[in-house]
Amino acid sequence: MHFFLQVAIVLLTYLALTPVFRKLGQAQVIAIMVAGFVLGPSVLGWLWPAGQAWLFPTKVTFGDHNLSHPNLVAIYVVGQLGLVLYMFMVGASFNLQLLSTHLRQAATISAVGIACPMLLGGAVGWWLVSSRGFFTQDIQPWQGGIFMAAAVAVTAFPMLAWIIYDSGLVDTRMGTLALACAAIDDAAAWIILAAVVASTKGKTSGALLALGGGVAFVAIMILAVRPLLMTFFQWSASRVDLQGGNKAFPTAHFCGVLVVILTAAWVTDLVGVYCVLGAFVAGAVMPRGELLLTITQRMDPLVSYLLLPCFFVYSGLNAHIELIFNRSVLMAAAVVLLSAFVGKFGGVALSARWQGLSWSEAGSIGALTNARGLMELILLNIGFQNKVITGELYTILALMTIVTTFAATPLHRLFESRSITYSNVFT
């Protein structure tokens, strides 16, 4: 079993790619995402098929049956753990004050920025179902429409936040608005995600359980769990010295927070929404302060640079770039990419301009909110695991994710270079 070698190669790959992407003006998170696809069949498998098959085997033969390789299962489990903990950290950094400050502008921009790509994506999804080969046989046109509407409408809040902080835009009006829009988009994405998961259930009861259970879970976390957490954090803070650089933090307190995260992830997975929603909400309801900051700081290196890359590798192992090299699939890829980019960029930019921003600021927000990254990959994996989409559509959407996320920073800088000045949120 060479699982440990696999993880070591993952680390070496994104460390090698990081300076390359830095020179291209990209955030490190882009290198982590791309590393997963580089190690999959689309790149390494094309350059060195035998080596890639040995390093990252996906199947093992047991009698007459082909089963998932134990190493692939291990990568999946580690990646899921990393994903859950990372989404907790995203929820913990969710700035409700930022959202409330720019709520009116951000809500208007987000509404149009979600509606436009959803309409285009829904039409594309309906067409792809009728074209055959992109959705599984049991999927109805309306289900394909919902899935594609979600796929082209989402914005990756954690990835966008990383890009904005990395680019030094956090104190600008444009950067603040982009983050606020992404926060609203993220909330909408969870609703869309619940609808997608519910639509794949064979029974109406399953769909109602997913949607109703998700709403009930959020309500319970806000109304019941948050007050308990506030009491727990106050009790912990009275026993922990976090001042003067002393970060002494009892293991029992840290484990208590982990229990909340993992239980929340289990509950949402149980009702059929998806485990990441539970982790995200658990982070969002945590009381803010030095204690929460210490917890996330302790998690961050292990999660961001060891566990989460396994999720990207697992996603990359399911993408087969050779599947798109025929006329019909290439045409579908072009239509999906065009609808995703034009719908999101056009909707956000025009709405932002209507809200009084300059064309350069509106264009920058449109470019930045096109970063789909992690949210898109979560959606793809849900669709693939629930047998909604085929390998062809998975690869098309994975390619769209990389292209739109990669293009976000250069396009922002292009619009930024045409702007005379950005207004600072503190002026």
Coordinates of C-alpha atoms in Angstrom, one line a residue:
M1 CA 0.0 0.0 0.0
H2 CA 1.6 3.3 -1.1
F3 CA -1.0 5.7 0.2
F4 CA 1.7 7.7 2.1
L5 CA 3.8 7.9 -1.1
Q6 CA 0.7 9.3 -2.9
V7 CA 0.2 12.0 -0.3
A8 CA 3.9 12.9 -0.5
I9 CA 3.7 13.2 -4.3
V10 CA 0.6 15.4 -3.9
L11 CA 2.5 17.7 -1.6
L12 CA 5.6 17.9 -3.8
T13 CA 3.4 18.6 -6.9
Y14 CA 1.6 21.6 -5.5
L15 CA 4.8 22.9 -3.9
A16 CA 6.5 22.7 -7.4
L17 CA 3.5 24.4 -9.1
T18 CA 3.2 27.2 -6.5
P19 CA 6.1 29.4 -7.8
V20 CA 4.9 28.8 -11.4
F21 CA 1.5 30.1 -10.6
R22 CA 2.9 32.9 -8.4
K23 CA 4.8 34.1 -11.5
L24 CA 1.5 34.0 -13.4
G25 CA -0.1 36.2 -10.8
Q26 CA -2.2 33.4 -9.3
A27 CA -3.0 32.6 -5.7
Q28 CA -1.5 29.5 -4.1
V29 CA -4.9 27.9 -3.9
I30 CA -5.0 27.7 -7.7
A31 CA -1.8 25.6 -7.6
I32 CA -3.4 23.3 -5.1
M33 CA -6.5 22.8 -7.2
V34 CA -4.5 22.3 -10.5
A35 CA -2.1 19.8 -8.8
G36 CA -5.0 17.4 -8.3
F37 CA -5.8 17.4 -12.0
V38 CA -2.1 17.2 -13.0
L39 CA -1.7 13.9 -11.1
G40 CA -4.9 12.5 -12.7
P41 CA -5.3 10.7 -16.0
S42 CA -5.8 14.0 -17.9
V43 CA -2.1 15.0 -17.5
L44 CA 0.2 12.5 -15.8
G45 CA -1.9 9.6 -17.3
W46 CA -1.4 11.1 -20.7
L47 CA 2.3 11.7 -20.3
W48 CA 3.1 8.5 -18.4
P49 CA 0.1 6.1 -18.4
A50 CA 1.9 3.2 -16.6
G51 CA 3.4 5.4 -13.9
Q52 CA 0.1 7.2 -13.2
A53 CA -1.8 3.9 -13.1
W54 CA 0.8 2.5 -10.6
L55 CA 0.8 5.7 -8.4
F56 CA -2.9 6.3 -8.4
P57 CA -4.8 3.0 -9.1
T58 CA -8.5 3.4 -9.1
K59 CA -9.7 -0.2 -9.5
V60 CA -8.8 -3.6 -8.1
T61 CA -10.0 -6.9 -9.5
F62 CA -11.6 -9.3 -7.0
G63 CA -12.9 -12.4 -8.8
D64 CA -15.2 -11.2 -11.6
H65 CA -15.7 -7.8 -10.0
N66 CA -13.9 -4.5 -10.3
L67 CA -13.9 -2.7 -7.0
S68 CA -12.6 0.7 -6.0
H69 CA -8.9 0.5 -5.0
P70 CA -8.3 0.8 -1.2
N71 CA -5.9 3.7 -1.9
L72 CA -8.6 5.5 -3.8
V73 CA -11.0 5.0 -0.9
A74 CA -8.3 6.3 1.5
I75 CA -7.8 9.4 -0.6
Y76 CA -11.5 10.0 -0.8
V77 CA -11.9 9.7 3.0
V78 CA -9.0 11.9 3.8
G79 CA -10.2 14.4 1.2
Q80 CA -13.7 14.4 2.7
L81 CA -12.3 15.1 6.2
G82 CA -10.2 17.9 4.8
L83 CA -13.2 19.3 2.9
V84 CA -15.4 19.2 6.1
L85 CA -12.7 21.0 8.2
Y86 CA -12.0 23.5 5.5
M87 CA -15.6 24.4 5.1
F88 CA -15.8 24.9 8.9
M89 CA -13.0 27.4 8.6
V90 CA -14.8 29.2 5.8
G91 CA -17.9 29.3 7.9
A92 CA -15.9 30.6 10.9
S93 CA -14.5 33.4 8.7
F94 CA -17.9 34.3 7.3
N95 CA -18.1 38.1 7.9
L96 CA -21.8 38.9 8.7
Q97 CA -20.9 42.5 9.4
L98 CA -19.3 42.8 6.0
L99 CA -22.4 41.4 4.4
S100 CA -24.8 43.8 6.3
T101 CA -22.7 46.8 5.4
H102 CA -23.2 46.3 1.7
L103 CA -26.3 44.2 1.8
R104 CA -28.5 46.2 -0.6
Q105 CA -25.9 46.6 -3.3
A106 CA -24.5 43.1 -2.9
A107 CA -28.0 41.5 -2.9
T108 CA -29.0 43.2 -6.1
I109 CA -25.7 42.3 -7.8
S110 CA -25.9 38.7 -6.6
A111 CA -29.6 38.3 -7.6
V112 CA -28.8 39.2 -11.2
G113 CA -25.5 37.4 -11.1
I114 CA -27.2 34.2 -10.1
A115 CA -30.3 34.5 -12.2
C116 CA -28.5 35.2 -15.5
P117 CA -26.2 32.1 -15.5
M118 CA -29.0 30.0 -14.0
L119 CA -31.3 30.7 -16.9
L120 CA -28.5 30.0 -19.4
G121 CA -27.4 26.9 -17.5
G122 CA -30.9 25.6 -17.2
A123 CA -31.4 25.9 -21.0
V124 CA -28.0 24.2 -21.6
G125 CA -28.9 21.4 -19.1
W126 CA -32.2 20.7 -20.9
W127 CA -30.3 20.6 -24.2
L128 CA -27.6 18.3 -22.8
V129 CA -30.2 15.8 -21.5
S130 CA -31.8 15.6 -25.0
S131 CA -28.3 15.2 -26.6
R132 CA -27.6 12.0 -24.7
G133 CA -24.2 10.9 -23.2
F134 CA -23.9 13.8 -20.7
F135 CA -26.5 12.8 -18.1
T136 CA -27.4 9.2 -17.0
Q137 CA -30.4 7.7 -18.6
D138 CA -32.8 8.1 -15.6
I139 CA -32.3 11.9 -15.5
Q140 CA -35.2 14.0 -16.7
P141 CA -34.7 17.3 -18.6
W142 CA -35.8 19.4 -15.6
Q143 CA -33.3 17.6 -13.4
G144 CA -30.5 18.2 -15.9
G145 CA -31.7 21.8 -16.1
I146 CA -31.5 22.3 -12.3
F147 CA -28.0 20.7 -12.1
M148 CA -26.6 22.8 -14.9
A149 CA -28.2 26.0 -13.5
A150 CA -26.4 25.3 -10.2
A151 CA -23.2 24.4 -12.0
V152 CA -22.8 27.6 -13.9
A153 CA -24.2 30.0 -11.2
V154 CA -22.1 29.2 -8.2
T155 CA -19.2 31.3 -6.9
A156 CA -16.5 29.8 -4.7
F157 CA -16.5 32.1 -1.7
P158 CA -13.4 30.5 0.0
M159 CA -11.4 30.7 -3.2
L160 CA -12.5 34.2 -4.0
A161 CA -11.7 35.3 -0.4
W162 CA -8.2 33.8 -0.8
I163 CA -7.7 35.6 -4.1
I164 CA -8.9 38.9 -2.7
Y165 CA -6.8 38.7 0.4
D166 CA -3.8 37.6 -1.7
S167 CA -4.2 40.5 -4.1
G168 CA -4.5 43.1 -1.3
L169 CA -8.1 44.1 -2.2
V170 CA -9.7 43.5 1.1
D171 CA -9.9 47.2 2.0
T172 CA -11.3 48.4 -1.3
R173 CA -14.9 49.0 -2.0
M174 CA -14.7 46.7 -5.0
G175 CA -13.0 43.9 -3.0
T176 CA -15.5 44.4 -0.2
L177 CA -18.5 44.2 -2.6
A178 CA -17.0 41.2 -4.3
L179 CA -16.7 39.4 -1.0
A180 CA -20.2 40.4 0.0
C181 CA -21.6 39.2 -3.3
A182 CA -19.7 35.9 -2.9
A183 CA -21.1 35.5 0.6
I184 CA -24.7 35.8 -0.7
D185 CA -23.8 33.6 -3.7
D186 CA -22.5 31.0 -1.3
A187 CA -25.7 31.0 0.8
A188 CA -27.7 30.7 -2.5
A189 CA -25.4 27.9 -3.6
W190 CA -26.3 25.8 -0.5
I191 CA -30.0 26.2 -1.4
I192 CA -29.3 25.2 -5.0
L193 CA -27.2 22.3 -3.8
A194 CA -30.0 21.0 -1.6
A195 CA -32.4 21.2 -4.6
V196 CA -29.9 19.3 -6.7
V197 CA -29.4 16.6 -4.2
A198 CA -33.2 16.4 -3.5
S199 CA -33.9 16.2 -7.3
T200 CA -31.7 13.1 -7.5
K201 CA -33.7 11.2 -4.9
G202 CA -36.0 8.5 -6.3
K203 CA -38.8 9.3 -3.9
T204 CA -40.6 12.5 -3.0
S205 CA -40.1 11.7 0.7
G206 CA -36.3 11.8 0.1
A207 CA -36.5 15.2 -1.5
L208 CA -38.7 16.6 1.3
L209 CA -36.3 15.1 3.9
A210 CA -33.3 16.7 2.2
L211 CA -34.9 20.2 1.9
G212 CA -36.9 20.2 5.1
G213 CA -34.1 18.6 7.1
G214 CA -31.6 21.1 5.8
V215 CA -33.8 24.0 6.8
A216 CA -34.5 22.5 10.2
F217 CA -30.8 21.8 10.8
V218 CA -29.9 25.5 10.1
A219 CA -32.7 26.7 12.4
I220 CA -31.6 24.3 15.3
M221 CA -27.9 25.4 14.9
I222 CA -28.8 29.1 15.1
L223 CA -31.5 28.9 17.8
A224 CA -30.3 26.1 20.0
V225 CA -26.7 25.1 19.3
R226 CA -25.3 28.7 19.1
P227 CA -26.4 29.7 22.6
L228 CA -24.8 26.5 24.0
L229 CA -21.6 27.2 22.1
M230 CA -21.5 30.8 23.5
T231 CA -21.7 29.3 27.0
F232 CA -19.0 26.8 26.2
F233 CA -16.7 29.4 24.7
Q234 CA -17.2 31.7 27.7
W235 CA -16.4 28.8 30.0
S236 CA -13.3 27.9 27.9
A237 CA -12.1 31.5 27.7
S238 CA -12.2 31.8 31.5
R239 CA -9.8 28.9 31.7
V240 CA -7.5 29.6 28.8
D241 CA -4.9 32.3 28.6
L242 CA -4.8 33.5 25.0
Q243 CA -3.2 36.9 25.7
G244 CA 0.5 37.9 25.4
G245 CA 1.3 35.3 22.9
N246 CA 0.4 32.4 25.2
K247 CA -1.7 30.1 23.2
A248 CA -2.1 27.3 25.8
F249 CA -5.3 25.6 24.8
P250 CA -6.6 22.4 26.5
T251 CA -7.0 19.4 24.2
A252 CA -10.5 18.7 25.6
H253 CA -11.7 22.1 24.4
F254 CA -10.4 21.6 20.9
C255 CA -11.9 18.2 20.7
G256 CA -15.2 19.6 21.8
V257 CA -15.3 21.9 18.8
L258 CA -14.3 19.0 16.6
V259 CA -17.2 16.9 17.9
V260 CA -19.6 19.7 17.0
I261 CA -18.1 20.0 13.5
L262 CA -18.2 16.3 12.7
T263 CA -21.6 15.8 14.3
A264 CA -23.0 18.6 12.2
A265 CA -21.5 17.1 9.1
W266 CA -23.0 13.7 9.9
V267 CA -26.5 15.1 10.5
T268 CA -26.6 17.0 7.1
D269 CA -25.2 13.9 5.3
L270 CA -27.9 11.8 7.1
V271 CA -30.8 14.0 5.9
G272 CA -29.3 13.9 2.4
V273 CA -28.1 17.5 1.9
Y274 CA -24.3 17.0 2.0
C275 CA -21.8 17.0 4.9
V276 CA -20.1 20.3 3.9
L277 CA -23.3 22.2 4.7
G278 CA -23.1 21.0 8.3
A279 CA -19.5 22.0 8.6
F280 CA -20.1 25.4 7.1
V281 CA -23.0 26.2 9.3
A282 CA -21.1 24.9 12.4
G283 CA -18.4 27.4 11.6
A284 CA -20.8 30.2 10.9
V285 CA -22.6 29.9 14.3
M286 CA -19.4 29.7 16.3
P287 CA -19.0 32.7 18.6
R288 CA -16.3 35.1 17.2
G289 CA -13.2 36.0 19.2
E290 CA -9.7 35.0 20.1
L291 CA -10.7 31.5 21.0
L292 CA -12.2 30.7 17.5
L293 CA -9.2 32.4 15.8
T294 CA -6.8 30.1 17.8
I295 CA -8.8 27.0 16.8
T296 CA -8.8 27.9 13.0
Q297 CA -5.1 28.9 13.1
R298 CA -4.3 25.5 14.5
M299 CA -6.3 23.7 11.9
D300 CA -5.2 25.7 8.9
P301 CA -1.8 24.2 8.0
L302 CA -2.9 20.6 8.3
V303 CA -6.2 21.1 6.5
S304 CA -5.1 23.5 3.7
Y305 CA -1.8 21.8 2.8
L306 CA -2.3 18.1 3.6
L307 CA -6.0 17.0 3.9
L308 CA -7.7 19.3 1.4
P309 CA -5.3 18.6 -1.5
C310 CA -6.5 14.9 -1.3
F311 CA -10.0 16.2 -2.3
F312 CA -8.6 17.9 -5.3
V313 CA -6.6 14.8 -6.3
Y314 CA -9.8 12.6 -6.0
S315 CA -11.6 15.1 -8.2
G316 CA -8.8 15.0 -10.7
L317 CA -8.8 11.2 -10.8
N318 CA -12.4 11.3 -12.1
A319 CA -11.6 13.7 -14.9
H320 CA -10.5 12.2 -18.3
I321 CA -9.6 14.9 -20.7
E322 CA -9.6 12.5 -23.6
L323 CA -13.3 12.1 -23.3
I324 CA -13.9 15.6 -24.8
F325 CA -11.9 15.0 -28.0
N326 CA -14.9 14.4 -30.3
R327 CA -17.1 16.8 -32.1
S328 CA -20.2 16.6 -30.0
V329 CA -18.4 16.8 -26.7
L330 CA -16.2 19.7 -27.8
M331 CA -19.3 21.6 -28.9
A332 CA -20.9 20.9 -25.5
A333 CA -17.8 22.0 -23.7
A334 CA -17.7 25.3 -25.7
V335 CA -21.4 26.0 -25.0
V336 CA -21.0 25.2 -21.2
L337 CA -17.9 27.4 -20.9
L338 CA -19.5 30.3 -22.9
S339 CA -22.7 30.2 -20.9
A340 CA -20.9 30.0 -17.6
F341 CA -18.6 32.9 -18.3
V342 CA -21.0 35.2 -20.1
G343 CA -23.9 34.5 -17.8
K344 CA -21.9 35.2 -14.6
F345 CA -19.6 37.9 -15.8
G346 CA -22.3 39.7 -17.8
G347 CA -25.0 39.5 -15.1
V348 CA -22.7 40.7 -12.3
A349 CA -20.9 43.4 -14.3
L350 CA -24.1 44.9 -15.7
S351 CA -25.8 44.8 -12.3
A352 CA -22.8 46.4 -10.6
R353 CA -22.7 49.1 -13.1
W354 CA -26.4 49.7 -12.6
Q355 CA -25.7 50.1 -8.8
G356 CA -23.4 53.0 -9.6
L357 CA -19.9 51.4 -9.9
S358 CA -17.6 52.4 -12.7
W359 CA -17.2 50.1 -15.7
S360 CA -13.8 49.0 -14.5
E361 CA -15.0 48.2 -11.0
A362 CA -18.1 46.4 -12.4
G363 CA -15.8 44.4 -14.7
S364 CA -13.5 43.5 -11.8
I365 CA -16.3 42.2 -9.7
G366 CA -17.7 40.2 -12.7
A367 CA -14.3 38.7 -13.3
L368 CA -13.7 37.8 -9.6
T369 CA -17.1 36.2 -9.1
N370 CA -16.4 33.9 -12.0
A371 CA -14.0 32.0 -9.7
R372 CA -15.9 28.7 -9.1
G373 CA -13.2 26.5 -7.6
L374 CA -14.1 24.4 -4.6
M375 CA -17.8 24.9 -4.7
E376 CA -18.0 23.7 -8.3
L377 CA -15.9 20.6 -7.5
I378 CA -18.2 19.8 -4.6
L379 CA -21.2 20.0 -6.9
L380 CA -19.5 17.9 -9.6
N381 CA -18.6 15.2 -7.1
I382 CA -22.1 15.1 -5.8
G383 CA -23.5 14.8 -9.3
F384 CA -21.0 12.1 -10.2
Q385 CA -21.4 10.0 -7.0
N386 CA -25.2 10.2 -7.2
K387 CA -25.0 9.0 -10.9
V388 CA -26.5 12.2 -12.2
I389 CA -23.8 13.1 -14.7
T390 CA -21.4 11.0 -16.9
G391 CA -17.7 11.2 -17.1
E392 CA -17.9 13.4 -20.2
L393 CA -19.9 16.1 -18.4
Y394 CA -17.8 15.8 -15.3
T395 CA -14.7 16.5 -17.3
I396 CA -16.3 19.4 -19.2
L397 CA -17.4 21.0 -15.9
A398 CA -14.0 20.3 -14.3
L399 CA -12.3 22.0 -17.2
M400 CA -14.7 25.0 -17.0
T401 CA -13.9 25.3 -13.3
I402 CA -10.2 25.5 -13.9
V403 CA -10.5 27.9 -16.8
T404 CA -12.9 30.4 -15.1
T405 CA -11.1 30.3 -11.8
F406 CA -7.7 30.7 -13.5
A407 CA -9.0 33.6 -15.5
A408 CA -10.5 35.5 -12.5
T409 CA -7.3 37.2 -11.3
P410 CA -5.8 38.2 -14.8
L411 CA -9.2 39.6 -15.9
H412 CA -9.5 41.6 -12.6
R413 CA -6.0 43.0 -13.1
L414 CA -6.9 44.0 -16.7
F415 CA -9.9 46.0 -15.5
E416 CA -7.9 47.3 -12.6
S417 CA -5.3 48.7 -14.9
R418 CA -8.0 50.7 -16.7
S419 CA -9.3 52.2 -13.5
I420 CA -7.9 55.5 -12.2
T421 CA -8.7 54.8 -8.5
Y422 CA -10.7 52.5 -6.2
S423 CA -12.6 54.0 -3.3
N424 CA -11.5 52.7 0.1
V425 CA -14.2 51.5 2.4
F426 CA -12.8 53.5 5.2
T427 CA -12.9 56.8 3.3

